[in-house]
Amino acid sequence: VQLQAFGGGLVQAGGCLRLSCAASGRTFSSYAMGWFRQAPGKEREFVGAIKWSGTYTYYADSVKGRFTISRDDAKNTVYLQMNSLRPEDTAVYYCAAGKRVVARPTEYHYWGQGTQVTVSS
């Protein structure tokens, strides 16, 4: 599976963005999809993930209630809708594919290249 994340940009605090992650490969629908982020000087951080069936999502406490993950298997795409953005959400955002909805990045086998999100105060 090859992944490509896009949709990042510069937004003011309180604004919103939607990231997309396009996947190639016929087995996309069998993978759980996760979103992670990494700010400068910090470790990669789990944001959220969605089960292969789309019936279960799991979010980090820091984004719960503000971010929503969805997937469209017909388009081989997973989305991260980010609302009420804060300056501390500034990071490079990565999508990843794995077998389970978990927070550990080592459980994900395929990674996209990342897209920059910058939230200004």
mmCIF file of C-alpha atoms in Angstrom:
data_model
loop_
_atom_site.group_PDB
_atom_site.id
_atom_site.type_symbol
_atom_site.label_atom_id
_atom_site.label_comp_id
_atom_site.label_asym_id
_atom_site.label_seq_id
_atom_site.Cartn_x
_atom_site.Cartn_y
_atom_site.Cartn_z
ATOM 1 C CA VAL A 1 0.000 0.000 0.000
ATOM 2 C CA GLN A 2 1.331 3.413 -0.936
ATOM 3 C CA LEU A 3 -0.030 6.435 0.868
ATOM 4 C CA GLN A 4 -0.011 10.126 0.078
ATOM 5 C CA ALA A 5 -1.296 12.721 2.503
ATOM 6 C CA PHE A 6 -2.289 16.185 1.393
ATOM 7 C CA GLY A 7 -4.488 19.104 2.366
ATOM 8 C CA GLY A 8 -2.279 20.790 4.931
ATOM 9 C CA GLY A 9 -1.753 24.510 5.101
ATOM 10 C CA LEU A 10 -1.805 27.622 7.234
ATOM 11 C CA VAL A 11 -4.939 28.372 9.233
ATOM 12 C CA GLN A 12 -5.848 30.693 12.070
ATOM 13 C CA ALA A 13 -6.673 29.381 15.507
ATOM 14 C CA GLY A 14 -10.294 28.303 15.634
ATOM 15 C CA GLY A 15 -10.318 27.434 11.963
ATOM 16 C CA CYS A 16 -10.594 24.090 10.247
ATOM 17 C CA LEU A 17 -8.830 21.937 7.693
ATOM 18 C CA ARG A 18 -9.500 18.597 6.109
ATOM 19 C CA LEU A 19 -6.587 16.331 5.362
ATOM 20 C CA SER A 20 -6.843 13.525 2.873
ATOM 21 C CA CYS A 21 -4.784 10.407 2.502
ATOM 22 C CA ALA A 22 -4.975 8.669 -0.852
ATOM 23 C CA ALA A 23 -3.955 5.040 -1.014
ATOM 24 C CA SER A 24 -2.977 2.828 -3.877
ATOM 25 C CA GLY A 25 -3.507 -0.888 -3.848
ATOM 26 C CA ARG A 26 -6.543 -3.107 -3.924
ATOM 27 C CA THR A 27 -6.221 -4.104 -0.261
ATOM 28 C CA PHE A 28 -6.804 -0.625 1.162
ATOM 29 C CA SER A 29 -10.217 -1.571 2.531
ATOM 30 C CA SER A 30 -8.666 -4.302 4.692
ATOM 31 C CA TYR A 31 -6.427 -1.904 6.638
ATOM 32 C CA ALA A 32 -6.991 0.183 9.695
ATOM 33 C CA MET A 33 -5.894 3.733 8.951
ATOM 34 C CA GLY A 34 -4.213 5.990 11.444
ATOM 35 C CA TRP A 35 -3.215 9.618 11.611
ATOM 36 C CA PHE A 36 -0.134 10.779 13.477
ATOM 37 C CA ARG A 37 1.602 14.097 13.836
ATOM 38 C CA GLN A 38 5.057 15.312 14.686
ATOM 39 C CA ALA A 39 5.976 18.773 15.832
ATOM 40 C CA PRO A 40 9.569 20.048 15.667
ATOM 41 C CA GLY A 41 11.676 18.565 18.441
ATOM 42 C CA LYS A 42 8.925 16.201 19.553
ATOM 43 C CA GLU A 43 8.182 12.537 19.069
ATOM 44 C CA ARG A 44 5.573 11.333 16.638
ATOM 45 C CA GLU A 45 2.182 11.477 18.321
ATOM 46 C CA PHE A 46 -0.939 9.442 17.705
ATOM 47 C CA VAL A 47 -3.936 11.498 16.573
ATOM 48 C CA GLY A 48 -6.566 8.904 15.768
ATOM 49 C CA ALA A 49 -7.421 5.847 13.745
ATOM 50 C CA ILE A 50 -10.314 4.137 12.024
ATOM 51 C CA LYS A 51 -11.038 0.449 11.693
ATOM 52 C CA TRP A 52 -10.944 -1.220 8.288
ATOM 53 C CA SER A 53 -14.754 -1.421 8.346
ATOM 54 C CA GLY A 54 -15.180 2.225 9.267
ATOM 55 C CA THR A 55 -17.318 1.200 12.237
ATOM 56 C CA TYR A 56 -14.866 2.156 14.971
ATOM 57 C CA THR A 57 -12.695 5.167 15.563
ATOM 58 C CA TYR A 58 -10.267 5.978 18.331
ATOM 59 C CA TYR A 59 -8.817 9.390 19.135
ATOM 60 C CA ALA A 60 -6.149 10.883 21.289
ATOM 61 C CA ASP A 61 -7.567 12.887 24.182
ATOM 62 C CA SER A 62 -5.942 16.019 22.831
ATOM 63 C CA VAL A 63 -8.108 15.982 19.688
ATOM 64 C CA LYS A 64 -11.245 14.196 20.854
ATOM 65 C CA GLY A 65 -14.339 16.194 19.987
ATOM 66 C CA ARG A 66 -12.453 18.383 17.521
ATOM 67 C CA PHE A 67 -11.083 15.930 14.948
ATOM 68 C CA THR A 68 -13.001 13.316 12.986
ATOM 69 C CA ILE A 69 -11.643 10.481 10.879
ATOM 70 C CA SER A 70 -13.629 8.945 8.061
ATOM 71 C CA ARG A 71 -12.892 6.764 5.067
ATOM 72 C CA ASP A 72 -14.235 6.239 1.590
ATOM 73 C CA ASP A 73 -13.090 2.854 0.371
ATOM 74 C CA ALA A 74 -14.551 3.471 -3.083
ATOM 75 C CA LYS A 75 -12.030 6.305 -3.416
ATOM 76 C CA ASN A 76 -9.247 4.593 -1.450
ATOM 77 C CA THR A 77 -9.104 7.668 0.745
ATOM 78 C CA VAL A 78 -9.164 8.407 4.446
ATOM 79 C CA TYR A 79 -9.911 11.861 5.808
ATOM 80 C CA LEU A 80 -9.024 13.809 8.911
ATOM 81 C CA GLN A 81 -11.445 16.653 9.533
ATOM 82 C CA MET A 82 -9.876 19.090 11.977
ATOM 83 C CA ASN A 83 -12.066 21.723 13.626
ATOM 84 C CA SER A 84 -11.382 24.292 16.325
ATOM 85 C CA LEU A 85 -7.689 24.184 15.531
ATOM 86 C CA ARG A 86 -5.191 25.400 18.100
ATOM 87 C CA PRO A 87 -1.584 26.553 17.743
ATOM 88 C CA GLU A 88 -0.501 23.359 19.524
ATOM 89 C CA ASP A 89 -1.958 21.344 16.634
ATOM 90 C CA THR A 90 0.859 22.662 14.449
ATOM 91 C CA ALA A 91 2.811 19.674 13.131
ATOM 92 C CA VAL A 92 3.507 17.510 10.144
ATOM 93 C CA TYR A 93 0.609 15.099 9.822
ATOM 94 C CA TYR A 94 1.114 11.552 8.580
ATOM 95 C CA CYS A 95 -1.306 8.845 7.585
ATOM 96 C CA ALA A 96 -0.482 5.210 8.095
ATOM 97 C CA ALA A 97 -1.971 1.787 7.399
ATOM 98 C CA GLY A 98 -1.963 -1.133 9.767
ATOM 99 C CA LYS A 99 -3.922 -4.156 10.888
ATOM 100 C CA ARG A 100 -5.391 -2.750 14.092
ATOM 101 C CA VAL A 101 -6.698 0.483 15.538
ATOM 102 C CA VAL A 102 -3.945 1.217 18.012
ATOM 103 C CA ALA A 103 -1.912 4.219 19.105
ATOM 104 C CA ARG A 104 1.543 2.666 18.723
ATOM 105 C CA PRO A 105 3.200 3.839 15.510
ATOM 106 C CA THR A 106 5.186 0.593 15.310
ATOM 107 C CA GLU A 107 1.918 -1.251 14.618
ATOM 108 C CA TYR A 108 1.498 0.561 11.317
ATOM 109 C CA HIS A 109 3.328 -0.888 8.348
ATOM 110 C CA TYR A 110 2.828 1.741 5.654
ATOM 111 C CA TRP A 111 3.308 5.478 5.939
ATOM 112 C CA GLY A 112 2.597 8.507 3.810
ATOM 113 C CA GLN A 113 5.067 11.346 3.378
ATOM 114 C CA GLY A 114 3.334 13.869 5.648
ATOM 115 C CA THR A 115 1.659 17.220 5.154
ATOM 116 C CA GLN A 116 2.375 20.388 7.144
ATOM 117 C CA VAL A 117 -0.355 21.974 9.233
ATOM 118 C CA THR A 118 0.382 25.353 10.783
ATOM 119 C CA VAL A 119 -2.071 27.039 13.116
ATOM 120 C CA SER A 120 -1.415 30.686 13.852
ATOM 121 C CA SER A 121 -2.567 32.361 17.052
#
